[in-house]
Amino acid sequence: MIGRNGIWTKICAALAVAIAALIVSAGLLAALAAGNIELDSEAARKVAQAINAARTKAKLTVLRTHPLLQNRAEFGAAATAKAFLSNPTNPSTPKELKDRNFARVVPGSAEIVLQIGGWGSVEQMSRELAESEFARLKALTHLAVGVCRSTSGMGQPVWVAVVIGVRTVPELDPERINQGQRDFYQRCHLCGYQYLGRLAKPGSKNMGGLVALCPKCKRRFDVFGIDEDGRYHRPPWFMRGFKPRAMKDPISAWLFVLTHCRYVLDSKQYGRAEVWQLAEQTYRKRMGDCEDTAILLADWLNASGFWARVVLGRVRRGGHAWVVISQKGQSYILETTGRGGKHRRMPPRAEVLTDYFPYVQFNRTGVWFRTSNKWTGDYRSDKEWARGPWPAPSCKKRCKRR
Ligand SMILES: [Zn+2]
């Protein structure tokens, strides 16, 4: 970030959920007679078993079940049988199988494959489905089989099956990005909306911090910083409780950071668009850009017992980072770079500094996001700020990393 250009890596192009439907043997379906349609879970179990046995033989992963997907397959089988009963020559696709937003059924579904058909015996149905191309799709992770038993016009039993295979992608997580994963699903913790996304250009020199913006409620709901090795972390990872010396008062620590740390763009220092330094690194090097000096000051303030947070936001048109400190019910902005010019003598009260537009706050224990996209000078209100749902990073894990 934030430097001069405010570089953030974007989460681009939503992944489309692809649905492919294959009708295996519609002939028998058209011959369904009016009659009972009964769910046959024993037959469904046999089909699932046969598919997974074929996968094991082909050295593919065994597909997991999912109760909600199973529900969808069973409704789908019954609805397919009904659709063929009411209009054998031109059955409509049941709405149970049309809903494209399977991401809501199984979180993170990126691809969905359907097989629909009718058979004269359970054995034949199991065999044909296990031998089908579907059973050998490598990327699949989950499977649901719904089978209904009905009767053909000739009085013979007919089994109608709906088989759903799904490929899920994991939830957006910094560790997974570091492992090279690019496809994710995201869930906005502010409004609950779920969607699939793909990360743009991993490993590029232009990669910056990462902020997730909800396509539905248009609010920011997740944020990752990027360390000197190009690895992503949620912001508390960068706060280690660094205390270079005993602090007399917050103002002296603020003035120390202001006067001792030179403002240097990451592109100059690292040849990369963005690097977040640990407080200790910034202190040792005596230089950094806005979030580096803000992290140093806030970490030091926190370690000395003060309520303080790093704030990411915008000043006029540029991305920026600063520190907010709160004492006796009053919040003040501590500008840690020369950009603050006039704010370098006395810290201004947060509610009067209208050109500082905050998006995200963090400290060692958590990250807070704006509940609306309007300006606020209130950095402490639960009405204005919602905490991200992730647990505070454990000290054990962080201390090991140092
Ligand atoms: Zn949202």
Coordinates of C-alpha atoms and ligand atoms in Angstrom, one line a residue:
M1 CA 0.0 0.0 0.0
I2 CA -0.1 2.8 0.6
G3 CA 3.0 4.7 -0.3
R4 CA 2.2 7.3 -2.8
N5 CA 0.1 5.3 -5.2
G6 CA -1.9 3.3 -2.9
I7 CA -1.2 -0.1 -4.5
W8 CA -3.5 -2.9 -3.6
T9 CA -3.7 -6.3 -5.2
K10 CA -7.1 -6.8 -6.6
I11 CA -9.3 -9.8 -6.3
C12 CA -10.5 -9.9 -9.8
A13 CA -13.0 -11.7 -12.0
A14 CA -15.6 -13.7 -10.1
L15 CA -15.3 -17.3 -10.9
A16 CA -18.4 -18.5 -12.7
V17 CA -20.1 -21.5 -11.4
A18 CA -20.2 -23.9 -14.3
I19 CA -23.1 -26.3 -14.4
A20 CA -23.0 -29.1 -16.9
A21 CA -26.0 -31.5 -17.1
L22 CA -25.8 -34.8 -18.8
I23 CA -28.9 -36.8 -19.5
V24 CA -27.8 -40.4 -19.5
S25 CA -30.8 -42.3 -20.6
A26 CA -33.9 -40.2 -21.0
G27 CA -35.8 -42.9 -23.0
L28 CA -36.9 -44.7 -19.9
L29 CA -37.9 -41.5 -18.2
A30 CA -40.3 -40.6 -20.9
A31 CA -42.0 -43.9 -20.3
L32 CA -42.9 -43.1 -16.7
A33 CA -46.4 -43.8 -15.8
A34 CA -48.5 -41.8 -13.4
G35 CA -47.8 -43.4 -10.1
N36 CA -45.9 -43.3 -6.9
I37 CA -42.5 -41.6 -6.8
E38 CA -40.6 -42.8 -3.8
L39 CA -37.2 -41.9 -2.6
D40 CA -34.9 -44.9 -2.7
S41 CA -32.0 -44.1 -0.4
E42 CA -30.7 -47.7 -0.5
A43 CA -30.3 -47.4 -4.3
A44 CA -28.7 -44.0 -3.9
R45 CA -26.1 -45.4 -1.4
K46 CA -25.2 -48.2 -3.9
V47 CA -24.7 -45.6 -6.7
A48 CA -22.4 -43.5 -4.5
Q49 CA -20.5 -46.6 -3.4
A50 CA -20.0 -47.7 -7.0
I51 CA -18.8 -44.2 -8.1
N52 CA -16.3 -44.0 -5.2
A53 CA -15.1 -47.6 -5.8
A54 CA -14.4 -46.6 -9.4
R55 CA -12.5 -43.6 -8.2
T56 CA -10.4 -45.5 -5.8
K57 CA -9.5 -48.0 -8.6
A58 CA -8.5 -45.0 -10.8
K59 CA -6.4 -43.6 -7.9
L60 CA -8.7 -40.5 -7.5
T61 CA -9.9 -39.0 -4.3
V62 CA -13.0 -40.4 -2.7
L63 CA -15.8 -37.9 -2.9
R64 CA -17.3 -36.6 0.3
T65 CA -20.9 -36.2 1.1
H66 CA -22.6 -33.0 2.0
P67 CA -26.0 -33.0 3.7
L68 CA -27.2 -29.8 1.9
L69 CA -26.1 -31.1 -1.5
Q70 CA -27.7 -34.4 -0.7
N71 CA -30.9 -32.7 0.0
R72 CA -30.7 -30.9 -3.4
A73 CA -30.0 -34.2 -5.2
E74 CA -33.0 -35.9 -3.6
F75 CA -35.4 -33.0 -4.4
G76 CA -33.9 -33.0 -7.9
A77 CA -34.6 -36.7 -8.4
A78 CA -38.2 -36.4 -7.3
A79 CA -38.7 -33.2 -9.4
T80 CA -37.2 -34.8 -12.5
A81 CA -39.5 -37.8 -12.2
K82 CA -42.4 -35.5 -11.8
A83 CA -41.4 -33.3 -14.8
F84 CA -41.2 -36.4 -17.0
L85 CA -44.6 -37.6 -15.7
S86 CA -46.3 -34.4 -16.5
N87 CA -44.7 -33.8 -19.9
P88 CA -42.8 -36.9 -21.2
T89 CA -41.9 -35.4 -24.5
N90 CA -40.7 -32.0 -23.3
P91 CA -40.0 -32.0 -19.6
S92 CA -39.0 -28.8 -18.0
T93 CA -35.8 -28.6 -16.0
P94 CA -36.8 -28.8 -12.3
K95 CA -36.0 -25.5 -10.5
E96 CA -34.2 -27.6 -7.8
L97 CA -31.5 -28.2 -10.5
K98 CA -31.6 -24.8 -12.1
D99 CA -30.4 -22.7 -9.2
R100 CA -27.0 -21.5 -10.3
N101 CA -26.0 -20.3 -6.9
F102 CA -24.8 -23.6 -5.6
A103 CA -22.2 -21.6 -3.6
R104 CA -24.9 -21.1 -1.1
V105 CA -25.7 -24.8 -1.0
V106 CA -22.1 -26.0 -0.5
P107 CA -19.9 -23.0 0.4
G108 CA -17.1 -22.6 -2.2
S109 CA -18.7 -24.6 -5.0
A110 CA -16.8 -23.6 -8.1
E111 CA -18.0 -26.3 -10.5
I112 CA -21.0 -28.4 -10.5
V113 CA -21.7 -31.4 -12.7
L114 CA -25.1 -33.0 -12.9
Q115 CA -26.1 -36.4 -14.2
I116 CA -29.7 -37.2 -14.7
G117 CA -31.2 -40.4 -16.0
G118 CA -33.6 -43.3 -15.7
W119 CA -32.8 -47.0 -15.4
G120 CA -34.5 -50.3 -15.3
S121 CA -32.4 -51.7 -12.5
V122 CA -30.3 -50.5 -9.6
E123 CA -27.3 -52.6 -10.8
Q124 CA -27.4 -51.2 -14.3
M125 CA -27.7 -47.7 -12.9
S126 CA -24.8 -48.1 -10.5
R127 CA -22.6 -49.6 -13.2
E128 CA -23.3 -47.0 -15.9
L129 CA -22.9 -44.1 -13.5
A130 CA -19.6 -45.5 -12.1
E131 CA -18.3 -46.1 -15.6
S132 CA -19.3 -42.6 -16.8
E133 CA -16.9 -39.8 -17.5
F134 CA -18.4 -38.0 -14.5
A135 CA -17.0 -40.5 -12.0
R136 CA -13.4 -39.8 -13.3
L137 CA -13.5 -36.0 -13.0
K138 CA -10.4 -35.3 -11.1
A139 CA -11.3 -31.9 -9.6
L140 CA -14.5 -33.1 -7.8
T141 CA -14.5 -32.9 -4.1
H142 CA -18.2 -33.7 -3.1
L143 CA -20.8 -36.1 -4.3
A144 CA -24.6 -36.4 -3.8
V145 CA -26.9 -39.0 -5.2
G146 CA -30.6 -38.8 -5.2
V147 CA -32.7 -41.7 -6.4
C148 CA -36.4 -42.1 -6.8
R149 CA -38.3 -45.3 -7.7
S150 CA -41.3 -45.1 -10.0
T151 CA -43.1 -47.2 -12.5
S152 CA -43.0 -47.2 -16.3
G153 CA -46.1 -47.4 -18.5
M154 CA -45.4 -51.2 -18.9
G155 CA -45.7 -51.6 -15.1
Q156 CA -41.9 -52.1 -14.7
P157 CA -40.0 -50.3 -12.0
V158 CA -37.8 -47.3 -13.1
W159 CA -35.2 -45.6 -11.0
V160 CA -34.6 -41.9 -11.6
A161 CA -31.2 -40.6 -10.5
V162 CA -29.8 -37.2 -10.0
V163 CA -26.1 -37.2 -9.3
I164 CA -24.4 -34.0 -8.4
G165 CA -20.6 -33.6 -8.3
V166 CA -19.1 -30.4 -7.0
R167 CA -15.6 -29.0 -6.9
T168 CA -15.1 -26.7 -3.9
V169 CA -12.5 -24.0 -3.5
P170 CA -11.2 -23.0 -0.1
E171 CA -12.1 -19.8 1.8
L172 CA -9.8 -16.9 1.2
D173 CA -6.9 -17.2 3.6
P174 CA -3.4 -15.7 3.7
E175 CA -1.7 -19.0 4.3
R176 CA -3.4 -20.5 1.3
I177 CA -2.3 -17.6 -0.9
N178 CA 1.2 -18.1 0.3
Q179 CA 0.9 -21.8 -0.8
G180 CA 0.0 -20.7 -4.3
Q181 CA -3.8 -21.1 -4.2
R182 CA -5.5 -18.6 -6.5
D183 CA -9.2 -19.6 -6.6
F184 CA -11.1 -18.8 -3.5
Y185 CA -14.5 -18.3 -2.1
Q186 CA -15.2 -15.4 0.2
R187 CA -17.9 -14.7 2.7
C188 CA -18.5 -11.1 3.7
H189 CA -18.9 -11.2 7.5
L190 CA -20.7 -7.9 7.3
C191 CA -23.7 -9.0 5.2
G192 CA -23.2 -12.8 4.8
Y193 CA -22.8 -12.7 1.0
Q194 CA -20.7 -15.5 -0.5
Y195 CA -18.9 -15.4 -3.8
L196 CA -16.1 -16.9 -5.7
G197 CA -13.0 -15.0 -6.7
R198 CA -9.6 -15.4 -8.3
L199 CA -6.5 -13.6 -7.2
A200 CA -4.7 -11.5 -9.8
K201 CA -1.1 -12.2 -10.7
P202 CA 0.5 -13.8 -7.7
G203 CA 4.1 -13.2 -7.1
S204 CA 4.3 -10.1 -9.2
K205 CA 6.4 -7.1 -8.2
N206 CA 3.3 -5.0 -8.3
M207 CA 1.5 -7.0 -5.7
G208 CA 0.5 -4.9 -2.7
G209 CA -1.5 -5.5 0.3
L210 CA -4.9 -7.0 -0.3
V211 CA -8.3 -5.8 0.6
A212 CA -11.5 -7.7 0.0
L213 CA -14.4 -5.5 -1.0
C214 CA -17.9 -7.1 -0.9
P215 CA -19.6 -7.0 -4.3
K216 CA -23.0 -7.0 -2.5
C217 CA -22.7 -4.4 0.3
K218 CA -19.7 -2.6 -1.1
R219 CA -17.9 -2.6 2.2
R220 CA -14.3 -3.8 3.0
F221 CA -14.4 -7.0 5.0
D222 CA -10.9 -8.5 4.9
V223 CA -7.3 -7.2 4.6
F224 CA -3.9 -8.7 4.3
G225 CA -0.5 -7.1 4.5
I226 CA 2.5 -8.4 2.6
D227 CA 5.9 -9.0 4.3
E228 CA 9.4 -8.6 2.9
D229 CA 9.3 -12.1 1.6
G230 CA 6.2 -11.4 -0.4
R231 CA 4.0 -13.5 2.0
Y232 CA 0.5 -12.4 3.1
H233 CA -0.7 -12.0 6.6
R234 CA -3.7 -10.5 8.4
P235 CA -2.5 -7.2 9.9
P236 CA -2.2 -8.4 13.6
W237 CA 0.7 -10.6 12.4
F238 CA 2.8 -7.5 12.0
M239 CA 2.2 -6.4 15.6
R240 CA 4.5 -8.1 18.0
G241 CA 4.4 -5.9 21.1
F242 CA 7.7 -4.2 20.2
K243 CA 8.9 -1.8 22.9
P244 CA 12.2 -0.2 22.0
R245 CA 12.4 1.7 25.3
A246 CA 10.2 2.7 28.2
M247 CA 7.7 5.3 27.1
K248 CA 7.3 8.5 29.1
D249 CA 4.2 9.6 27.3
P250 CA 2.6 9.0 23.9
I251 CA 3.6 12.4 22.5
S252 CA 7.3 11.7 23.1
A253 CA 7.0 8.3 21.3
W254 CA 5.1 10.0 18.4
L255 CA 7.7 12.7 18.1
F256 CA 10.5 10.1 18.2
V257 CA 9.0 8.1 15.3
L258 CA 8.3 11.4 13.4
T259 CA 11.9 12.7 13.8
H260 CA 13.9 9.5 13.6
C261 CA 12.2 7.5 10.8
R262 CA 12.8 8.7 7.3
Y263 CA 9.9 8.3 4.8
V264 CA 11.1 6.0 2.0
L265 CA 8.9 4.4 -0.6
D266 CA 8.9 0.6 -0.7
S267 CA 9.7 0.7 -4.4
K268 CA 13.0 2.5 -3.5
Q269 CA 13.8 0.4 -0.5
Y270 CA 12.7 -3.0 -1.8
G271 CA 12.1 -2.6 -5.6
R272 CA 8.6 -3.9 -4.9
A273 CA 5.3 -2.0 -4.8
E274 CA 4.6 -2.8 -1.2
V275 CA 6.2 -4.3 1.9
W276 CA 4.9 -4.1 5.4
Q277 CA 7.7 -4.0 8.0
L278 CA 7.6 -5.2 11.5
A279 CA 7.9 -2.5 14.2
E280 CA 11.4 -3.8 15.0
Q281 CA 12.5 -3.6 11.4
T282 CA 11.3 0.0 11.0
Y283 CA 13.0 1.0 14.3
R284 CA 16.3 -0.6 13.3
K285 CA 16.4 0.8 9.8
R286 CA 15.0 4.2 10.8
M287 CA 12.9 4.3 7.7
G288 CA 9.8 3.1 6.1
D289 CA 6.6 4.3 4.5
C290 CA 3.3 5.3 6.2
E291 CA 2.1 1.9 7.4
D292 CA 5.6 0.9 8.6
T293 CA 5.9 4.0 10.9
A294 CA 2.3 3.6 11.9
I295 CA 2.8 0.0 12.9
L296 CA 6.0 0.9 14.9
L297 CA 4.2 3.7 16.8
A298 CA 0.9 1.7 17.5
D299 CA 2.8 -1.4 18.5
W300 CA 4.9 0.6 20.9
L301 CA 1.9 2.4 22.3
N302 CA 0.0 -0.9 22.7
A303 CA 3.0 -2.6 24.4
S304 CA 3.1 0.4 26.8
G305 CA -0.6 0.0 27.7
F306 CA -2.3 2.6 25.6
W307 CA -5.4 2.2 23.4
A308 CA -4.1 2.7 19.9
R309 CA -4.7 1.3 16.5
V310 CA -3.2 1.5 13.0
V311 CA -5.7 3.0 10.6
L312 CA -5.7 2.3 6.8
G313 CA -7.7 4.7 4.8
R314 CA -7.5 7.7 2.4
V315 CA -6.3 11.2 2.8
R316 CA -7.7 13.4 0.1
R317 CA -7.2 11.1 -2.9
G318 CA -4.3 8.9 -1.8
G319 CA -4.2 5.7 0.2
H320 CA -2.6 6.3 3.6
A321 CA -2.0 4.9 7.1
W322 CA -1.9 6.6 10.4
V323 CA -2.4 5.9 14.1
V324 CA -5.4 6.7 16.3
I325 CA -4.9 6.9 20.1
S326 CA -7.7 7.2 22.6
Q327 CA -7.5 8.7 26.0
K328 CA -10.2 9.8 28.4
G329 CA -12.9 9.4 25.9
Q330 CA -11.1 11.5 23.3
S331 CA -9.5 10.1 20.1
Y332 CA -6.5 11.8 18.4
I333 CA -4.8 11.2 15.1
L334 CA -1.1 10.7 15.2
E335 CA 0.4 11.3 11.7
T336 CA 3.7 9.4 11.5
T337 CA 5.0 10.8 8.1
G338 CA 5.9 14.2 6.8
R339 CA 2.7 14.2 4.8
G340 CA 0.8 15.4 7.9
G341 CA 2.6 18.8 7.8
K342 CA 0.4 20.9 9.9
H343 CA -0.5 18.0 12.2
R344 CA 3.0 17.5 13.4
R345 CA 2.9 19.7 16.5
M346 CA -0.3 18.9 18.3
P347 CA -2.2 15.7 17.5
P348 CA -5.6 16.8 16.2
R349 CA -8.9 15.3 17.6
A350 CA -10.1 12.6 15.3
E351 CA -13.6 14.0 14.9
V352 CA -12.3 17.3 13.4
L353 CA -9.9 15.7 10.9
T354 CA -12.3 15.3 8.1
D355 CA -9.7 14.8 5.4
Y356 CA -8.6 11.5 7.1
F357 CA -11.1 9.0 5.8
P358 CA -10.7 5.6 7.7
Y359 CA -11.5 2.2 6.2
V360 CA -9.8 -0.4 8.4
Q361 CA -8.2 -0.4 11.9
F362 CA -6.0 -3.0 13.5
N363 CA -3.9 -3.8 16.5
R364 CA -2.3 -6.9 17.9
T365 CA -5.6 -8.6 18.6
G366 CA -7.9 -7.8 15.8
V367 CA -9.0 -5.9 12.7
W368 CA -12.0 -3.6 12.5
F369 CA -14.0 -2.6 9.4
R370 CA -16.3 0.3 8.7
T371 CA -20.0 -0.6 8.9
S372 CA -20.8 2.1 6.3
N373 CA -18.8 3.8 3.6
K374 CA -19.4 7.3 5.1
W375 CA -16.7 9.3 6.7
T376 CA -16.4 8.9 10.5
G377 CA -14.3 10.5 13.1
D378 CA -15.4 8.0 15.7
Y379 CA -12.9 5.3 15.9
R380 CA -14.2 3.4 18.9
S381 CA -17.9 3.0 18.3
D382 CA -19.3 -0.5 17.7
K383 CA -21.9 1.1 15.5
E384 CA -19.3 2.4 13.1
W385 CA -16.8 -0.5 13.3
A386 CA -17.3 -4.3 13.1
R387 CA -14.5 -6.6 14.2
G388 CA -13.3 -9.3 11.8
P389 CA -14.4 -12.8 13.0
W390 CA -10.8 -14.2 13.2
P391 CA -9.4 -15.1 16.5
A392 CA -6.3 -13.1 17.7
P393 CA -3.2 -14.8 16.5
S394 CA -1.7 -16.9 19.3
C395 CA 1.5 -15.6 20.9
K396 CA 3.0 -19.1 20.5
K397 CA 2.7 -19.0 16.7
R398 CA 3.9 -15.5 16.4
C399 CA 6.8 -15.8 18.7
K400 CA 8.0 -18.8 16.8
R401 CA 8.0 -16.7 13.6
R402 CA 10.2 -14.0 14.9
Ligands
ZN1 ZN -21.1 -7.6 2.3

